[in-house]
mmCIF file of C-alpha atoms in Angstrom:
data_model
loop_
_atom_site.group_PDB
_atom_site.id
_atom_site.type_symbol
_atom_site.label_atom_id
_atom_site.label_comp_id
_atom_site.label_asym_id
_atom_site.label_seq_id
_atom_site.Cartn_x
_atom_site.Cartn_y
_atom_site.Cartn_z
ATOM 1 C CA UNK A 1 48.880 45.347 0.324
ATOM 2 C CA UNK A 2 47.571 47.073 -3.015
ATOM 3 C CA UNK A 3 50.860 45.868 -5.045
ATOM 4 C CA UNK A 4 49.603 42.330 -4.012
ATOM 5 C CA UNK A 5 45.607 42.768 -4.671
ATOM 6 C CA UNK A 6 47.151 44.604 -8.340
ATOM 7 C CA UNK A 7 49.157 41.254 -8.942
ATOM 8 C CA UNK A 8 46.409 38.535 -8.227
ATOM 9 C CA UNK A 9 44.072 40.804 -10.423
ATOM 10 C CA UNK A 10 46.283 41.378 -13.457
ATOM 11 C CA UNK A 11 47.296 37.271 -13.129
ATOM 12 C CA UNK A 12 43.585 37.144 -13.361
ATOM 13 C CA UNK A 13 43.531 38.830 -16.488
ATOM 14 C CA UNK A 14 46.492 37.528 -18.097
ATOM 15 C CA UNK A 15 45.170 33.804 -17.753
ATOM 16 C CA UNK A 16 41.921 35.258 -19.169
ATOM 17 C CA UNK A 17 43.524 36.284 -22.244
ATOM 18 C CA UNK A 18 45.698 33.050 -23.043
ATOM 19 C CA UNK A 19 42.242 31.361 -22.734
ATOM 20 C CA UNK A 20 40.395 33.165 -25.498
ATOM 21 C CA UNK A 21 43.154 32.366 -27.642
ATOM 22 C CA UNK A 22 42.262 28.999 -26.953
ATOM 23 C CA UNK A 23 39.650 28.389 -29.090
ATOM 24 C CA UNK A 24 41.377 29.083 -32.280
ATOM 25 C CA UNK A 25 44.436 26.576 -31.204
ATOM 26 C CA UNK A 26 41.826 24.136 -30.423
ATOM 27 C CA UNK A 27 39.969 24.547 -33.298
ATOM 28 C CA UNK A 28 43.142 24.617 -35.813
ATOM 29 C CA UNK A 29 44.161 21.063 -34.156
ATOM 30 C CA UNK A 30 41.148 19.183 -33.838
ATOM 31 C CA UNK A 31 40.778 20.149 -37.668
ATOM 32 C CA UNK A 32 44.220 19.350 -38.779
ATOM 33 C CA UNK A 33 43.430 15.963 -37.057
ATOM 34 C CA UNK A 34 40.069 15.353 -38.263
ATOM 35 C CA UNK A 35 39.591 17.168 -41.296
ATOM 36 C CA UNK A 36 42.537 17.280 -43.798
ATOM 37 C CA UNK A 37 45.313 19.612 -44.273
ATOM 38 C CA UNK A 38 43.265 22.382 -46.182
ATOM 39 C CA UNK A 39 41.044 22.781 -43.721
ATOM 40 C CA UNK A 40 43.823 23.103 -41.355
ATOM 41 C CA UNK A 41 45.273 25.991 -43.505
ATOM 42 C CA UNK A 42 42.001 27.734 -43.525
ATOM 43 C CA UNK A 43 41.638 27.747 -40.181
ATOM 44 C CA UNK A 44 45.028 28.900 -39.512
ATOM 45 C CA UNK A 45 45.255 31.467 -42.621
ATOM 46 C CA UNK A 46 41.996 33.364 -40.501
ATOM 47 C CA UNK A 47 43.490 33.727 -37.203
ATOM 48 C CA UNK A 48 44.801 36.788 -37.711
ATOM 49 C CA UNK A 49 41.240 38.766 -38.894
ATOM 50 C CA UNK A 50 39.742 36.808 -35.676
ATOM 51 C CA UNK A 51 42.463 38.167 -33.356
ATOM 52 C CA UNK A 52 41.556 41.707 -34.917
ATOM 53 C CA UNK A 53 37.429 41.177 -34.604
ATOM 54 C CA UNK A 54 38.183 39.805 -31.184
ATOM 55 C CA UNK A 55 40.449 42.008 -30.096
ATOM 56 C CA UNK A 56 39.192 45.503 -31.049
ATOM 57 C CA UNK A 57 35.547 44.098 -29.959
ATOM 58 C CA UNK A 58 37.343 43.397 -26.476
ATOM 59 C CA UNK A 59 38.936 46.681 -26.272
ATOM 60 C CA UNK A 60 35.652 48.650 -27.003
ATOM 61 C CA UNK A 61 33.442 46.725 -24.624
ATOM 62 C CA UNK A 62 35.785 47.063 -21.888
ATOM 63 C CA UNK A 63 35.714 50.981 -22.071
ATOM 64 C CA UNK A 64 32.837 50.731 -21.534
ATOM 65 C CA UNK A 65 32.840 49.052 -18.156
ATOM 66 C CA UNK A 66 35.144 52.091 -17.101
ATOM 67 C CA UNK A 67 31.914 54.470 -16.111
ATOM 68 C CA UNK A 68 30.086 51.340 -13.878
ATOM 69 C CA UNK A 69 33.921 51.195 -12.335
ATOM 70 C CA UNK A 70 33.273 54.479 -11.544
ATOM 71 C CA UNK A 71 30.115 55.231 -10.623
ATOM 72 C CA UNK A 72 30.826 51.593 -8.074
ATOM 73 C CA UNK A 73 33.407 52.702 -6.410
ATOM 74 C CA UNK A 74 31.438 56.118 -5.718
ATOM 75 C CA UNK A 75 28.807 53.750 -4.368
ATOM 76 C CA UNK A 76 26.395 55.293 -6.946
ATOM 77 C CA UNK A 77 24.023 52.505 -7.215
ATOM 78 C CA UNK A 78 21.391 54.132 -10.136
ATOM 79 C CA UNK A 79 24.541 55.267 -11.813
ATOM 80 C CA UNK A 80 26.074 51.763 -12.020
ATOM 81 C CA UNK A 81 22.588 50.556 -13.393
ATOM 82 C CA UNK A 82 22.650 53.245 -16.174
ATOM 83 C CA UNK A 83 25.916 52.562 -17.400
ATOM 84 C CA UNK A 84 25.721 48.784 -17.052
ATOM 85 C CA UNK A 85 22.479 49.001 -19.368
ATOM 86 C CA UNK A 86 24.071 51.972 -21.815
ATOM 87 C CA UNK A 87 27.016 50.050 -21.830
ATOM 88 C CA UNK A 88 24.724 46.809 -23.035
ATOM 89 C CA UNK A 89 23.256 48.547 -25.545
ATOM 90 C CA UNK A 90 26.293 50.240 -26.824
ATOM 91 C CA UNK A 91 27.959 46.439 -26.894
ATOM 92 C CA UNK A 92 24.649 45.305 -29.121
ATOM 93 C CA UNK A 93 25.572 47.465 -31.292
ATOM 94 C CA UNK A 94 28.890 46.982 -31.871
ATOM 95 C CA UNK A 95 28.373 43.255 -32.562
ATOM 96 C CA UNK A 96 25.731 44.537 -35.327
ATOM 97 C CA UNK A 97 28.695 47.019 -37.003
ATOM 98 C CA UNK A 98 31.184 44.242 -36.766
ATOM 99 C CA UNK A 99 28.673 41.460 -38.180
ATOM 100 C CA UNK A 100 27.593 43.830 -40.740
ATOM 101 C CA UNK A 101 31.034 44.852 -42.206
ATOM 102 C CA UNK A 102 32.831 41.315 -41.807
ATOM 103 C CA UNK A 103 30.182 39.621 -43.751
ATOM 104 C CA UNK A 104 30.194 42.258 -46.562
ATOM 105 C CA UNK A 105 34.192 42.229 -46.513
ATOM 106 C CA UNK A 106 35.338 39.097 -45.410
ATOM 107 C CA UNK A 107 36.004 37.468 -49.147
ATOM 108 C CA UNK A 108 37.436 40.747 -50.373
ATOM 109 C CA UNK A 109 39.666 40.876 -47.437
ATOM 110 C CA UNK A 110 40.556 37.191 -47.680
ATOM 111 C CA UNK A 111 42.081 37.813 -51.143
ATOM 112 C CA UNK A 112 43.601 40.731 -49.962
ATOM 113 C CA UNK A 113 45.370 38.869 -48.212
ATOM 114 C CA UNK A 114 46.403 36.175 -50.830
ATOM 115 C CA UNK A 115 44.520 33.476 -49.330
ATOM 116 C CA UNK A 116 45.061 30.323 -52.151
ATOM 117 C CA UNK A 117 42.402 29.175 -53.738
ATOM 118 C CA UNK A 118 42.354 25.407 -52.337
ATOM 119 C CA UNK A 119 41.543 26.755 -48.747
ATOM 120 C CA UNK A 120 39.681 29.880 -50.089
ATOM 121 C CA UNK A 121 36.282 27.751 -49.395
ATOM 122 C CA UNK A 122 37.109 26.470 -46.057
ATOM 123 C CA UNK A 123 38.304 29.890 -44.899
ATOM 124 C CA UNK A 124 35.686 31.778 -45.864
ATOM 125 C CA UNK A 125 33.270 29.448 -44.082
ATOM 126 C CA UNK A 126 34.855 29.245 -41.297
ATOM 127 C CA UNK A 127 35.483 33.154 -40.732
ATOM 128 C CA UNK A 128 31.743 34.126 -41.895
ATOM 129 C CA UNK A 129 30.375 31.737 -39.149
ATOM 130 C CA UNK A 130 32.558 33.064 -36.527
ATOM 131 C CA UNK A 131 31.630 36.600 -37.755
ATOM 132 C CA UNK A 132 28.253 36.154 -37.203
ATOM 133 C CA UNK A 133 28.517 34.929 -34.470
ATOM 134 C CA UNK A 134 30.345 37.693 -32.965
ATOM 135 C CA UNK A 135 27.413 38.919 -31.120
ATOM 136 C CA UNK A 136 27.946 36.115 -28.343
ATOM 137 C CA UNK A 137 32.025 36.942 -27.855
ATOM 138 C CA UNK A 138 30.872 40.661 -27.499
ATOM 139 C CA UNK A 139 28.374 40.049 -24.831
ATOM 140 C CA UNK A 140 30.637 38.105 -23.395
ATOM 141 C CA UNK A 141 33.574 40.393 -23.261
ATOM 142 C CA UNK A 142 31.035 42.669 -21.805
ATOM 143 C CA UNK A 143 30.023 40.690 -19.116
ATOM 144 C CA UNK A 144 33.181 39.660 -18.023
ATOM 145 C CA UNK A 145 34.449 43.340 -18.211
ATOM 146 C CA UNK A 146 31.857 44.596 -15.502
ATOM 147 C CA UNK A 147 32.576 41.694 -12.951
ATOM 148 C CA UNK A 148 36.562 42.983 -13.715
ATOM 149 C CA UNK A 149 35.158 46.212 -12.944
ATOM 150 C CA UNK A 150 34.440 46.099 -9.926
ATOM 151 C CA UNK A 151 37.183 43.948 -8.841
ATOM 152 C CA UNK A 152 36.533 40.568 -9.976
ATOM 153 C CA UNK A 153 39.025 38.810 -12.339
ATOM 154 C CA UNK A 154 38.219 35.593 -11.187
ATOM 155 C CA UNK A 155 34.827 34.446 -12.055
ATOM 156 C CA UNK A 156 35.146 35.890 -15.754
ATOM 157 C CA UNK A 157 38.035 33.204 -16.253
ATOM 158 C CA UNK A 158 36.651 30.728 -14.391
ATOM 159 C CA UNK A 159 33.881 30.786 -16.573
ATOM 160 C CA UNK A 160 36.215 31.394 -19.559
ATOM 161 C CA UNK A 161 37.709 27.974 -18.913
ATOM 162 C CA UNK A 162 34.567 25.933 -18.740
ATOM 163 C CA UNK A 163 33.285 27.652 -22.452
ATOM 164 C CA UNK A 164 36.934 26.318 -23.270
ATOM 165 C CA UNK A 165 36.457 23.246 -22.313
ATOM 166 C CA UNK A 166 32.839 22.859 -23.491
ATOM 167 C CA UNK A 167 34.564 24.292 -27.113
ATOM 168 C CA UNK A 168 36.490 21.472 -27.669
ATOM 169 C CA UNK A 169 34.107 18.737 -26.918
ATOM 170 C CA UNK A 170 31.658 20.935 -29.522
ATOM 171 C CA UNK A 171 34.574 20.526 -31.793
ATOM 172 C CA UNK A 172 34.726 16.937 -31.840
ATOM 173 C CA UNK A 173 31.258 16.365 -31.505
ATOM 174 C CA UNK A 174 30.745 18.866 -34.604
ATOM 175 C CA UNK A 175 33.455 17.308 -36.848
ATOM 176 C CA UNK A 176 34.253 13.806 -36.087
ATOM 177 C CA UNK A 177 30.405 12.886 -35.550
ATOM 178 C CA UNK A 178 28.696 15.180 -37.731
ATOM 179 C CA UNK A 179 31.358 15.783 -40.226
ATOM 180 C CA UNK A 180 30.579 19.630 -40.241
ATOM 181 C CA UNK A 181 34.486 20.647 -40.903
ATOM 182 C CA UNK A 182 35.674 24.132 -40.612
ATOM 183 C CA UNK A 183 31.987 24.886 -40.129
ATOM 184 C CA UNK A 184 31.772 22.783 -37.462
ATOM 185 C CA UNK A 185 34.865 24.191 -35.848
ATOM 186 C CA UNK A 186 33.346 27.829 -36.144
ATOM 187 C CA UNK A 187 29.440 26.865 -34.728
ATOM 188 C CA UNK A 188 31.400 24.912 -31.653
ATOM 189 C CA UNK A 189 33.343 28.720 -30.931
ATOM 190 C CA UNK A 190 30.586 30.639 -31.464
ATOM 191 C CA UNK A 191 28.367 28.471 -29.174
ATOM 192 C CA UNK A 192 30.850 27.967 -26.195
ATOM 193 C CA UNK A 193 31.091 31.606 -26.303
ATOM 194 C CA UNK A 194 27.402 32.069 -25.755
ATOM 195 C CA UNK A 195 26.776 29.639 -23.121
ATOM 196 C CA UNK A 196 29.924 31.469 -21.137
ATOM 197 C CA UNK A 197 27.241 34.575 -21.027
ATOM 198 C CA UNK A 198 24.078 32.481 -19.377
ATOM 199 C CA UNK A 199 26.213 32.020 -16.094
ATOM 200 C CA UNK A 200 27.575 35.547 -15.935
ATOM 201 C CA UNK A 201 24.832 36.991 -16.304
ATOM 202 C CA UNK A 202 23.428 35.212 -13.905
ATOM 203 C CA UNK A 203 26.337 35.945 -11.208
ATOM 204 C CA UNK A 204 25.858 39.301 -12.411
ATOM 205 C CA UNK A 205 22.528 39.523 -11.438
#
């Protein structure tokens, strides 16, 4: 039944997304708890310009993926191995726009948005080391858009949950032992993120 293969995919997909939002409601808690309130703010004053670098990162990478869907399901193998490499480089540099512009805007955006002054450190710590960082959620996004492209929605979130999981022991490991704050809390995302790609690009392969 297609209306039951469409169902089990976008279910796939949908658990996929409440996952990435994950690491920003793990971070903003093991903060609030470990850190102090200001820190807690910060965190929480930045998830909106992370939901926008995230999501519009997400959004581009997975157009991408449309041509390999493509060129699979014509059973085009050298096609799908153009695209899947075009597509990588196209994703590279994306992450290199994004990382470039954040980090040149990110404290004039952060007062454009009124961000007080007491969290204006934490905040732009935090936001700068998730925005360079950006490079590993992009190749991510990428990787787990051409597994979703040719069918498979479960292996992205499967290993979506483990960089989730491995995320929040970062976080404590980051803050409570090493007493990195906000900084902490940004490293432990951006490193989850990039140990998510090792495996799918491996199952990939």
């Amino acid at each position: 039944s297609p209306m039951s293969i469409i169902l089990k995919f976008t279910l796939m997909l949908l658990l996929g997304t409440v996952a990435q939002q994950l690491y920003n409601i793990v971070d903003t808690v093991i903060v609030g708890r470990f850190v102090d309130p200001l820190a807690l703010a910060a965190v929480g004053s930045t998830g909106t310009i992370m939901f926008l670098m995230f999501g519009t990162s997400n959004g581009m990478v997975s157009g991408f993926s449309i041509v390999t869907s493509q060129k699979y399901g014509a059973g085009d193998e050298k096609g799908v191995k153009a695209s899947v490499t075009n597509g990588l480089y196209l994703s590279l540099a994306i992450a290199a726009l994004i990382t470039v512009i954040g980090l040149a805007f990110m404290r004039p955006l952060l007062k454009l948005m009124n961000t007080p002054s007491d969290i204006f450190d934490y905040a732009i710590i935090y936001i700068s080391t998730i925005c360079g960082g950006i490079v590993c959620v992009i190749l991510y996004n990428y990787c787990a858009s051409l597994m979703r492209a040719v069918g498979n929605s479960k292996m992205p979130l499967i290993f979506l949950l483990c960089s989730a999981a491995t995320n929040v022991g970062l976080d404590l490991l980051f803050i409570i032992r090493f007493h990195l704050g906000t900084y902490g809390a940004a490293l432990a995302t951006i490193i989850a993120q990039g140990l998510a790609v090792i495996p799918c690009i491996i199952y990939i392969y």
